[in-house]
Amino acid sequence: MSPSFFRESRPRILIVDDDEVIRILLRQFLESEQYVVDEAVDGYGALDCLGKKTYDMVILDIAMPGIDGPTVCENITTSFVNAPPVLMITAIDDEETIDRSFSAGAVDFIRKPIRWPVLKNRIRYILGSHRSKIEQELLSTNYEMILDAAANGICGVNGEGKISYINPAGLKMLEYEEREVTGRDYMSIFRLSTPGSDDFSVDCCPFFQGAENADPVHFDEARLIRSDETSFPVEFSATPIIQRGKLSGGVLVFQDITERQEAAELIRYMANHDTLTQLPNRNYFRRRLPQAISLARRYDRLLCLLFIDLDRFKPINDTYGHGIGDLVLVQVAERLRSTLRSSDSVCRLGGDEFVILLESTETAEGASHVAQMAIELLNEPIEVDNHICYIGASIGISVFPDDCQNAEAMLRHADIAMYQAKKNGRNCWCFYDEKGPVKKGKIRSQIS
């Protein structure tokens, strides 16, 4: 039997009494109060009616032939889901029988002869209480279903700091069974650390420690420990529950942000790397060069920038197509990368332009050595897709602090020196000279 939840315009009441006169009187009274009424003459008839219809209340005589009232009441309260409330009526002034009725699940009793104003108000009270109980249970069930279906972990903590509820998503994230969590102190399960720290003893609910400030706590990024002692990144919040001005518990909400962090990391990587060669791109270089200059100035050391422009690359694109040209650029990137130490970096600015930033060289001659090695590597044939391609490189070199004091000047000077290398016949390198970088006589050094 399912509850009606008072969806009908009028509640339905079942009268169970072997006395026909009482049934008639009760029916007349209840119908005058706008209730829908059914009757049964004994316990068997009552159980049969309850199996066929939904009732909002049962008025049941205690003393009946066959099955007495307390036995019928016990059958109702134990056999039906969301059983209707049972009001017992009796002419017997027997304390033991009344106790049996309440033990069987009756919500109240009224004596015969019936005082109709008392019965009227008793019924209203019982129906109202039952309706509130059913609606509260339904609301609680719906809330629990919502919490159970939520993708975020949700945990309820009672006023003593013990876990009273945790939803399936939370259990899955923490890799616990419900029985392992319920009743435990929240700090024994929610071991939290903040970014940059390996200390997993952060109190995620400080409002339980008697602090005057009972504000919610929120961490955009933190880490939680799983049951197997591994950790994972979370967004975490804890909100105190205040009832009648006192702390009565808290609600913890947490979300695994592993995928979010990985996506953010991928976006950062894509924003700073060339999709073709996987080298750092112009965006990265524009930020990195000022940082490198700042460090070189602080530690009074040399910084060299090599601006590389490939020779004879356009004919490859024109002859074999951009697909082959792209494969050539990939191999160029690998060869340039192989010339460097871990402290140095190579970036693709775009097209067939690359830069090498040397932060570990002690002399300008070290930069010329790297430039010469890069040219020699790029002069070796490149085989892609059954095509043999020949390229070379023109390289311009600028040096901090010898010929520049900031990132913009350093890049511009390396670019100017690279164009001078092209004028000198390509496939060579040269340093920038501030006295006259475009004049051949002012080039410091060159190798054809």
PDB file of C-alpha atoms in Angstrom, residues 3-286:
ATOM      1  CA  PRO A   3       0.565   6.628   0.905  1.00  0.00           C
ATOM      2  CA  SER A   4      -1.900   9.043  -0.608  1.00  0.00           C
ATOM      3  CA  PHE A   5       0.020  12.140   0.549  1.00  0.00           C
ATOM      4  CA  PHE A   6      -3.434  13.787   0.661  1.00  0.00           C
ATOM      5  CA  ARG A   7      -3.572  14.194  -3.101  1.00  0.00           C
ATOM      6  CA  GLU A   8      -7.343  13.754  -2.916  1.00  0.00           C
ATOM      7  CA  SER A   9      -9.344  16.791  -1.994  1.00  0.00           C
ATOM      8  CA  ARG A  10     -10.619  14.906   1.074  1.00  0.00           C
ATOM      9  CA  PRO A  11      -8.687  12.465   3.309  1.00  0.00           C
ATOM     10  CA  ARG A  12      -9.938   8.864   3.300  1.00  0.00           C
ATOM     11  CA  ILE A  13     -10.654   7.180   6.660  1.00  0.00           C
ATOM     12  CA  LEU A  14     -11.387   3.491   7.355  1.00  0.00           C
ATOM     13  CA  ILE A  15     -13.773   2.673  10.230  1.00  0.00           C
ATOM     14  CA  VAL A  16     -13.357  -0.813  11.748  1.00  0.00           C
ATOM     15  CA  ASP A  17     -15.954  -1.796  14.331  1.00  0.00           C
ATOM     16  CA  ASP A  18     -18.276  -4.775  14.782  1.00  0.00           C
ATOM     17  CA  ASP A  19     -20.980  -2.498  16.202  1.00  0.00           C
ATOM     18  CA  GLU A  20     -23.150  -1.324  13.308  1.00  0.00           C
ATOM     19  CA  VAL A  21     -24.577   1.600  15.287  1.00  0.00           C
ATOM     20  CA  ILE A  22     -21.097   2.917  16.043  1.00  0.00           C
ATOM     21  CA  ARG A  23     -20.144   2.585  12.384  1.00  0.00           C
ATOM     22  CA  ILE A  24     -23.240   4.513  11.291  1.00  0.00           C
ATOM     23  CA  LEU A  25     -22.641   7.266  13.818  1.00  0.00           C
ATOM     24  CA  LEU A  26     -18.966   7.530  12.900  1.00  0.00           C
ATOM     25  CA  ARG A  27     -19.762   7.611   9.173  1.00  0.00           C
ATOM     26  CA  GLN A  28     -22.352  10.359   9.590  1.00  0.00           C
ATOM     27  CA  PHE A  29     -20.007  12.405  11.733  1.00  0.00           C
ATOM     28  CA  LEU A  30     -16.944  11.974   9.491  1.00  0.00           C
ATOM     29  CA  GLU A  31     -18.839  12.657   6.275  1.00  0.00           C
ATOM     30  CA  SER A  32     -20.243  15.812   7.834  1.00  0.00           C
ATOM     31  CA  GLU A  33     -16.587  16.829   8.364  1.00  0.00           C
ATOM     32  CA  GLN A  34     -15.935  16.227   4.635  1.00  0.00           C
ATOM     33  CA  TYR A  35     -13.958  12.992   5.010  1.00  0.00           C
ATOM     34  CA  VAL A  36     -14.285  10.031   2.608  1.00  0.00           C
ATOM     35  CA  VAL A  37     -15.311   6.992   4.660  1.00  0.00           C
ATOM     36  CA  ASP A  38     -15.088   3.209   4.215  1.00  0.00           C
ATOM     37  CA  GLU A  39     -16.201   0.581   6.703  1.00  0.00           C
ATOM     38  CA  ALA A  40     -15.103  -2.881   7.854  1.00  0.00           C
ATOM     39  CA  VAL A  41     -16.884  -5.044  10.417  1.00  0.00           C
ATOM     40  CA  ASP A  42     -13.812  -6.920  11.677  1.00  0.00           C
ATOM     41  CA  GLY A  43     -10.037  -7.217  11.466  1.00  0.00           C
ATOM     42  CA  TYR A  44     -10.025  -9.425   8.378  1.00  0.00           C
ATOM     43  CA  GLY A  45     -12.222  -6.975   6.514  1.00  0.00           C
ATOM     44  CA  ALA A  46      -9.952  -4.104   7.591  1.00  0.00           C
ATOM     45  CA  LEU A  47      -6.818  -5.813   6.276  1.00  0.00           C
ATOM     46  CA  ASP A  48      -8.618  -6.607   3.012  1.00  0.00           C
ATOM     47  CA  CYS A  49      -9.612  -2.934   2.576  1.00  0.00           C
ATOM     48  CA  LEU A  50      -6.080  -1.776   3.354  1.00  0.00           C
ATOM     49  CA  GLY A  51      -4.734  -4.118   0.712  1.00  0.00           C
ATOM     50  CA  LYS A  52      -6.964  -2.586  -1.958  1.00  0.00           C
ATOM     51  CA  LYS A  53      -7.036   1.128  -1.117  1.00  0.00           C
ATOM     52  CA  THR A  54      -4.870   3.810   0.391  1.00  0.00           C
ATOM     53  CA  TYR A  55      -6.081   5.360   3.632  1.00  0.00           C
ATOM     54  CA  ASP A  56      -4.983   8.398   5.537  1.00  0.00           C
ATOM     55  CA  MET A  57      -6.252   7.106   8.865  1.00  0.00           C
ATOM     56  CA  VAL A  58      -7.848   4.040  10.500  1.00  0.00           C
ATOM     57  CA  ILE A  59     -10.330   4.272  13.396  1.00  0.00           C
ATOM     58  CA  LEU A  60     -10.215   0.841  15.038  1.00  0.00           C
ATOM     59  CA  ASP A  61     -12.265  -0.731  17.827  1.00  0.00           C
ATOM     60  CA  ILE A  62     -10.141  -2.492  20.425  1.00  0.00           C
ATOM     61  CA  ALA A  63     -12.625  -5.264  21.314  1.00  0.00           C
ATOM     62  CA  MET A  64     -13.761  -7.206  18.226  1.00  0.00           C
ATOM     63  CA  PRO A  65     -14.530 -10.880  17.572  1.00  0.00           C
ATOM     64  CA  GLY A  66     -11.897 -12.878  15.693  1.00  0.00           C
ATOM     65  CA  ILE A  67      -8.867 -10.642  15.512  1.00  0.00           C
ATOM     66  CA  ASP A  68      -8.906  -7.999  18.230  1.00  0.00           C
ATOM     67  CA  GLY A  69      -7.948  -4.377  17.690  1.00  0.00           C
ATOM     68  CA  PRO A  70      -4.329  -4.490  18.951  1.00  0.00           C
ATOM     69  CA  THR A  71      -3.553  -7.474  16.712  1.00  0.00           C
ATOM     70  CA  VAL A  72      -5.070  -5.718  13.683  1.00  0.00           C
ATOM     71  CA  CYS A  73      -3.125  -2.562  14.567  1.00  0.00           C
ATOM     72  CA  GLU A  74       0.137  -4.511  14.760  1.00  0.00           C
ATOM     73  CA  ASN A  75      -0.583  -6.069  11.346  1.00  0.00           C
ATOM     74  CA  ILE A  76      -1.183  -2.624   9.860  1.00  0.00           C
ATOM     75  CA  THR A  77       1.928  -0.983  11.284  1.00  0.00           C
ATOM     76  CA  THR A  78       4.255  -3.889  10.436  1.00  0.00           C
ATOM     77  CA  SER A  79       2.852  -5.070   7.090  1.00  0.00           C
ATOM     78  CA  PHE A  80       2.314  -1.862   5.150  1.00  0.00           C
ATOM     79  CA  VAL A  81       4.883   0.644   3.937  1.00  0.00           C
ATOM     80  CA  ASN A  82       3.990   4.114   5.196  1.00  0.00           C
ATOM     81  CA  ALA A  83       1.112   2.645   7.215  1.00  0.00           C
ATOM     82  CA  PRO A  84      -1.707   5.073   8.083  1.00  0.00           C
ATOM     83  CA  PRO A  85      -2.038   6.206  11.720  1.00  0.00           C
ATOM     84  CA  VAL A  86      -4.412   4.124  13.859  1.00  0.00           C
ATOM     85  CA  LEU A  87      -6.795   5.692  16.392  1.00  0.00           C
ATOM     86  CA  MET A  88      -8.235   3.143  18.810  1.00  0.00           C
ATOM     87  CA  ILE A  89     -11.723   3.483  20.293  1.00  0.00           C
ATOM     88  CA  THR A  90     -12.789   1.445  23.316  1.00  0.00           C
ATOM     89  CA  ALA A  91     -15.430   1.046  25.961  1.00  0.00           C
ATOM     90  CA  ILE A  92     -13.011  -1.014  28.042  1.00  0.00           C
ATOM     91  CA  ASP A  93     -11.238   0.736  30.856  1.00  0.00           C
ATOM     92  CA  ASP A  94      -8.425  -1.813  30.820  1.00  0.00           C
ATOM     93  CA  GLU A  95      -4.909  -0.436  31.215  1.00  0.00           C
ATOM     94  CA  GLU A  96      -3.266  -3.602  29.893  1.00  0.00           C
ATOM     95  CA  THR A  97      -5.333  -3.569  26.670  1.00  0.00           C
ATOM     96  CA  ILE A  98      -4.594   0.104  26.132  1.00  0.00           C
ATOM     97  CA  ASP A  99      -0.878  -0.570  26.673  1.00  0.00           C
ATOM     98  CA  ARG A 100      -1.085  -3.385  24.089  1.00  0.00           C
ATOM     99  CA  SER A 101      -2.651  -0.977  21.621  1.00  0.00           C
ATOM    100  CA  PHE A 102       0.111   1.578  21.975  1.00  0.00           C
ATOM    101  CA  SER A 103       2.761  -1.155  21.806  1.00  0.00           C
ATOM    102  CA  ALA A 104       1.153  -2.371  18.578  1.00  0.00           C
ATOM    103  CA  GLY A 105       1.608   1.089  17.034  1.00  0.00           C
ATOM    104  CA  ALA A 106      -1.582   3.020  17.761  1.00  0.00           C
ATOM    105  CA  VAL A 107      -1.045   6.767  17.842  1.00  0.00           C
ATOM    106  CA  ASP A 108      -3.892   7.519  20.287  1.00  0.00           C
ATOM    107  CA  PHE A 109      -7.165   6.200  21.728  1.00  0.00           C
ATOM    108  CA  ILE A 110     -10.575   7.609  22.608  1.00  0.00           C
ATOM    109  CA  ARG A 111     -13.185   6.207  24.936  1.00  0.00           C
ATOM    110  CA  LYS A 112     -16.812   5.305  24.297  1.00  0.00           C
ATOM    111  CA  PRO A 113     -19.241   6.894  24.488  1.00  0.00           C
ATOM    112  CA  ILE A 114     -17.572   9.130  21.972  1.00  0.00           C
ATOM    113  CA  ARG A 115     -17.359  12.817  22.654  1.00  0.00           C
ATOM    114  CA  TRP A 116     -17.633  14.188  19.150  1.00  0.00           C
ATOM    115  CA  PRO A 117     -15.841  17.522  19.638  1.00  0.00           C
ATOM    116  CA  VAL A 118     -12.905  15.619  21.164  1.00  0.00           C
ATOM    117  CA  LEU A 119     -12.896  13.142  18.266  1.00  0.00           C
ATOM    118  CA  LYS A 120     -13.092  15.968  15.733  1.00  0.00           C
ATOM    119  CA  ASN A 121      -9.990  17.690  17.060  1.00  0.00           C
ATOM    120  CA  ARG A 122      -8.152  14.430  17.730  1.00  0.00           C
ATOM    121  CA  ILE A 123      -8.601  13.418  14.069  1.00  0.00           C
ATOM    122  CA  ARG A 124      -7.434  16.798  12.792  1.00  0.00           C
ATOM    123  CA  TYR A 125      -4.327  16.607  14.946  1.00  0.00           C
ATOM    124  CA  ILE A 126      -3.496  13.020  13.925  1.00  0.00           C
ATOM    125  CA  LEU A 127      -4.033  13.699  10.205  1.00  0.00           C
ATOM    126  CA  GLY A 128      -1.942  16.868  10.369  1.00  0.00           C
ATOM    127  CA  SER A 129       0.892  15.124  12.202  1.00  0.00           C
ATOM    128  CA  HIS A 130       0.829  12.198   9.813  1.00  0.00           C
ATOM    129  CA  ARG A 131       0.829  14.470   6.817  1.00  0.00           C
ATOM    130  CA  SER A 132       3.832  16.381   8.162  1.00  0.00           C
ATOM    131  CA  LYS A 133       5.642  13.109   8.882  1.00  0.00           C
ATOM    132  CA  ILE A 134       5.034  11.742   5.380  1.00  0.00           C
ATOM    133  CA  GLU A 135       6.016  14.995   3.694  1.00  0.00           C
ATOM    134  CA  GLN A 136       9.165  15.229   5.836  1.00  0.00           C
ATOM    135  CA  GLU A 137      10.109  11.650   4.991  1.00  0.00           C
ATOM    136  CA  LEU A 138       9.473  12.299   1.321  1.00  0.00           C
ATOM    137  CA  LEU A 139      11.529  15.479   1.429  1.00  0.00           C
ATOM    138  CA  SER A 140      14.330  13.696   3.286  1.00  0.00           C
ATOM    139  CA  THR A 141      14.277  10.860   0.757  1.00  0.00           C
ATOM    140  CA  ASN A 142      14.406  13.282  -2.138  1.00  0.00           C
ATOM    141  CA  TYR A 143      17.296  15.187  -0.567  1.00  0.00           C
ATOM    142  CA  GLU A 144      19.168  11.965   0.070  1.00  0.00           C
ATOM    143  CA  MET A 145      18.597  10.857  -3.524  1.00  0.00           C
ATOM    144  CA  ILE A 146      19.944  14.207  -4.732  1.00  0.00           C
ATOM    145  CA  LEU A 147      22.983  13.960  -2.469  1.00  0.00           C
ATOM    146  CA  ASP A 148      23.609  10.354  -3.495  1.00  0.00           C
ATOM    147  CA  ALA A 149      23.431  11.319  -7.171  1.00  0.00           C
ATOM    148  CA  ALA A 150      25.670  14.381  -6.815  1.00  0.00           C
ATOM    149  CA  ALA A 151      29.032  14.267  -8.587  1.00  0.00           C
ATOM    150  CA  ASN A 152      30.690  16.224  -5.775  1.00  0.00           C
ATOM    151  CA  GLY A 153      31.640  14.563  -2.530  1.00  0.00           C
ATOM    152  CA  ILE A 154      29.251  15.628   0.248  1.00  0.00           C
ATOM    153  CA  CYS A 155      29.751  14.824   3.911  1.00  0.00           C
ATOM    154  CA  GLY A 156      27.665  15.664   6.973  1.00  0.00           C
ATOM    155  CA  VAL A 157      29.376  16.115  10.333  1.00  0.00           C
ATOM    156  CA  ASN A 158      27.443  16.233  13.623  1.00  0.00           C
ATOM    157  CA  GLY A 159      28.000  18.654  16.486  1.00  0.00           C
ATOM    158  CA  GLU A 160      30.629  16.388  18.016  1.00  0.00           C
ATOM    159  CA  GLY A 161      32.737  16.434  14.855  1.00  0.00           C
ATOM    160  CA  LYS A 162      31.761  12.884  13.879  1.00  0.00           C
ATOM    161  CA  ILE A 163      30.836  11.938  10.310  1.00  0.00           C
ATOM    162  CA  SER A 164      27.124  11.171  10.105  1.00  0.00           C
ATOM    163  CA  TYR A 165      26.722  10.940   6.328  1.00  0.00           C
ATOM    164  CA  ILE A 166      28.847  10.728   3.209  1.00  0.00           C
ATOM    165  CA  ASN A 167      27.542  10.242  -0.311  1.00  0.00           C
ATOM    166  CA  PRO A 168      28.771   7.636  -2.820  1.00  0.00           C
ATOM    167  CA  ALA A 169      30.825  10.182  -4.798  1.00  0.00           C
ATOM    168  CA  GLY A 170      32.726  11.148  -1.653  1.00  0.00           C
ATOM    169  CA  LEU A 171      33.377   7.520  -0.735  1.00  0.00           C
ATOM    170  CA  LYS A 172      34.648   6.806  -4.238  1.00  0.00           C
ATOM    171  CA  MET A 173      37.060   9.755  -4.194  1.00  0.00           C
ATOM    172  CA  LEU A 174      38.449   8.852  -0.779  1.00  0.00           C
ATOM    173  CA  GLU A 175      38.313   5.094  -1.544  1.00  0.00           C
ATOM    174  CA  TYR A 176      36.520   4.160   1.656  1.00  0.00           C
ATOM    175  CA  GLU A 177      33.517   1.989   2.463  1.00  0.00           C
ATOM    176  CA  GLU A 178      30.658   3.743   4.273  1.00  0.00           C
ATOM    177  CA  ARG A 179      31.124   1.606   7.393  1.00  0.00           C
ATOM    178  CA  GLU A 180      34.763   2.732   7.576  1.00  0.00           C
ATOM    179  CA  VAL A 181      33.778   6.409   7.664  1.00  0.00           C
ATOM    180  CA  THR A 182      30.493   6.792   9.546  1.00  0.00           C
ATOM    181  CA  GLY A 183      31.035   7.733  13.162  1.00  0.00           C
ATOM    182  CA  ARG A 184      34.691   8.652  12.684  1.00  0.00           C
ATOM    183  CA  ASP A 185      36.169  12.023  13.617  1.00  0.00           C
ATOM    184  CA  TYR A 186      36.248  14.205  10.503  1.00  0.00           C
ATOM    185  CA  MET A 187      39.967  14.972  10.856  1.00  0.00           C
ATOM    186  CA  SER A 188      40.858  11.273  10.720  1.00  0.00           C
ATOM    187  CA  ILE A 189      39.255  11.009   7.260  1.00  0.00           C
ATOM    188  CA  PHE A 190      39.693  14.498   5.803  1.00  0.00           C
ATOM    189  CA  ARG A 191      43.463  14.945   5.926  1.00  0.00           C
ATOM    190  CA  LEU A 192      44.001  18.167   4.027  1.00  0.00           C
ATOM    191  CA  SER A 193      47.007  20.111   2.784  1.00  0.00           C
ATOM    192  CA  THR A 194      47.258  23.480   1.082  1.00  0.00           C
ATOM    193  CA  PRO A 195      49.227  24.193  -2.145  1.00  0.00           C
ATOM    194  CA  GLY A 196      52.978  23.946  -1.788  1.00  0.00           C
ATOM    195  CA  SER A 197      52.814  22.019   1.494  1.00  0.00           C
ATOM    196  CA  ASP A 198      53.202  18.351   2.386  1.00  0.00           C
ATOM    197  CA  ASP A 199      51.582  18.895   5.780  1.00  0.00           C
ATOM    198  CA  PHE A 200      48.255  17.040   5.680  1.00  0.00           C
ATOM    199  CA  SER A 201      47.147  18.144   9.149  1.00  0.00           C
ATOM    200  CA  VAL A 202      45.246  21.287   8.110  1.00  0.00           C
ATOM    201  CA  ASP A 203      41.959  21.512  10.032  1.00  0.00           C
ATOM    202  CA  CYS A 204      39.325  21.710   7.299  1.00  0.00           C
ATOM    203  CA  CYS A 205      36.596  22.665   9.817  1.00  0.00           C
ATOM    204  CA  PRO A 206      38.193  25.136  12.256  1.00  0.00           C
ATOM    205  CA  PHE A 207      34.756  26.202  13.485  1.00  0.00           C
ATOM    206  CA  PHE A 208      34.623  22.986  15.539  1.00  0.00           C
ATOM    207  CA  GLN A 209      37.549  24.144  17.642  1.00  0.00           C
ATOM    208  CA  GLY A 210      35.563  26.764  19.537  1.00  0.00           C
ATOM    209  CA  ALA A 211      36.665  29.647  17.344  1.00  0.00           C
ATOM    210  CA  GLU A 212      34.492  32.728  17.666  1.00  0.00           C
ATOM    211  CA  ASN A 213      34.422  33.108  13.906  1.00  0.00           C
ATOM    212  CA  ALA A 214      32.107  30.436  12.488  1.00  0.00           C
ATOM    213  CA  ASP A 215      32.491  31.489   8.872  1.00  0.00           C
ATOM    214  CA  PRO A 216      32.555  28.909   6.058  1.00  0.00           C
ATOM    215  CA  VAL A 217      35.950  27.691   4.860  1.00  0.00           C
ATOM    216  CA  HIS A 218      36.858  27.399   1.182  1.00  0.00           C
ATOM    217  CA  PHE A 219      39.964  26.194  -0.627  1.00  0.00           C
ATOM    218  CA  ASP A 220      40.078  26.714  -4.395  1.00  0.00           C
ATOM    219  CA  GLU A 221      42.903  24.202  -4.472  1.00  0.00           C
ATOM    220  CA  ALA A 222      43.991  21.741  -1.799  1.00  0.00           C
ATOM    221  CA  ARG A 223      44.903  18.051  -1.525  1.00  0.00           C
ATOM    222  CA  LEU A 224      43.196  15.190   0.297  1.00  0.00           C
ATOM    223  CA  ILE A 225      44.637  11.828   1.337  1.00  0.00           C
ATOM    224  CA  ARG A 226      42.882   8.659   0.133  1.00  0.00           C
ATOM    225  CA  SER A 227      42.603   5.516   2.218  1.00  0.00           C
ATOM    226  CA  ASP A 228      45.679   4.092   0.432  1.00  0.00           C
ATOM    227  CA  GLU A 229      47.714   7.170   1.495  1.00  0.00           C
ATOM    228  CA  THR A 230      47.902   8.622  -2.025  1.00  0.00           C
ATOM    229  CA  SER A 231      46.689  12.188  -2.487  1.00  0.00           C
ATOM    230  CA  PHE A 232      44.593  14.004  -5.073  1.00  0.00           C
ATOM    231  CA  PRO A 233      43.783  17.686  -5.759  1.00  0.00           C
ATOM    232  CA  VAL A 234      40.405  19.026  -4.649  1.00  0.00           C
ATOM    233  CA  GLU A 235      38.322  22.131  -4.429  1.00  0.00           C
ATOM    234  CA  PHE A 236      37.051  22.024  -0.864  1.00  0.00           C
ATOM    235  CA  SER A 237      34.558  23.904   1.279  1.00  0.00           C
ATOM    236  CA  ALA A 238      33.180  23.414   4.779  1.00  0.00           C
ATOM    237  CA  THR A 239      30.084  25.229   6.041  1.00  0.00           C
ATOM    238  CA  PRO A 240      28.992  25.291   9.698  1.00  0.00           C
ATOM    239  CA  ILE A 241      25.382  24.477  10.605  1.00  0.00           C
ATOM    240  CA  ILE A 242      24.059  26.915  13.186  1.00  0.00           C
ATOM    241  CA  GLN A 243      20.801  26.127  15.001  1.00  0.00           C
ATOM    242  CA  ARG A 244      19.383  28.408  17.690  1.00  0.00           C
ATOM    243  CA  GLY A 245      22.636  30.312  17.752  1.00  0.00           C
ATOM    244  CA  LYS A 246      24.765  27.232  18.419  1.00  0.00           C
ATOM    245  CA  LEU A 247      27.004  25.095  16.222  1.00  0.00           C
ATOM    246  CA  SER A 248      25.239  21.804  15.560  1.00  0.00           C
ATOM    247  CA  GLY A 249      27.358  20.384  12.750  1.00  0.00           C
ATOM    248  CA  GLY A 250      28.893  21.070   9.376  1.00  0.00           C
ATOM    249  CA  VAL A 251      28.634  20.192   5.710  1.00  0.00           C
ATOM    250  CA  LEU A 252      31.761  19.358   3.711  1.00  0.00           C
ATOM    251  CA  VAL A 253      31.705  19.569  -0.091  1.00  0.00           C
ATOM    252  CA  PHE A 254      34.691  18.545  -2.194  1.00  0.00           C
ATOM    253  CA  GLN A 255      35.428  17.946  -5.857  1.00  0.00           C
ATOM    254  CA  ASP A 256      38.301  16.085  -7.508  1.00  0.00           C
ATOM    255  CA  ILE A 257      39.946  18.670  -9.765  1.00  0.00           C
ATOM    256  CA  THR A 258      42.564  16.360 -11.299  1.00  0.00           C
ATOM    257  CA  GLU A 259      41.024  16.685 -14.771  1.00  0.00           C
ATOM    258  CA  ARG A 260      40.604  20.432 -14.328  1.00  0.00           C
ATOM    259  CA  GLN A 261      44.270  20.814 -13.413  1.00  0.00           C
ATOM    260  CA  GLU A 262      45.352  18.602 -16.296  1.00  0.00           C
ATOM    261  CA  ALA A 263      43.207  20.636 -18.684  1.00  0.00           C
ATOM    262  CA  ALA A 264      44.637  23.880 -17.312  1.00  0.00           C
ATOM    263  CA  GLU A 265      48.142  22.497 -17.647  1.00  0.00           C
ATOM    264  CA  LEU A 266      47.422  21.467 -21.247  1.00  0.00           C
ATOM    265  CA  ILE A 267      46.088  24.935 -22.017  1.00  0.00           C
ATOM    266  CA  ARG A 268      49.183  26.509 -20.465  1.00  0.00           C
ATOM    267  CA  TYR A 269      51.386  24.153 -22.453  1.00  0.00           C
ATOM    268  CA  MET A 270      49.587  24.887 -25.717  1.00  0.00           C
ATOM    269  CA  ALA A 271      49.771  28.616 -25.038  1.00  0.00           C
ATOM    270  CA  ASN A 272      53.535  28.393 -24.593  1.00  0.00           C
ATOM    271  CA  HIS A 273      54.568  25.715 -27.101  1.00  0.00           C
ATOM    272  CA  ASP A 274      54.587  25.377 -30.844  1.00  0.00           C
ATOM    273  CA  THR A 275      52.095  22.695 -31.877  1.00  0.00           C
ATOM    274  CA  LEU A 276      54.278  21.449 -34.731  1.00  0.00           C
ATOM    275  CA  THR A 277      57.728  21.145 -33.168  1.00  0.00           C
ATOM    276  CA  GLN A 278      56.692  21.123 -29.463  1.00  0.00           C
ATOM    277  CA  LEU A 279      59.356  23.761 -28.846  1.00  0.00           C
ATOM    278  CA  PRO A 280      58.566  26.760 -26.649  1.00  0.00           C
ATOM    279  CA  ASN A 281      56.944  29.416 -28.827  1.00  0.00           C
ATOM    280  CA  ARG A 282      57.165  33.190 -29.234  1.00  0.00           C
ATOM    281  CA  ASN A 283      54.720  33.745 -26.361  1.00  0.00           C
ATOM    282  CA  TYR A 284      56.997  31.803 -24.010  1.00  0.00           C
ATOM    283  CA  PHE A 285      60.135  33.496 -25.329  1.00  0.00           C
ATOM    284  CA  ARG A 286      58.701  36.997 -24.837  1.00  0.00           C
TER     285      ARG A 286
END
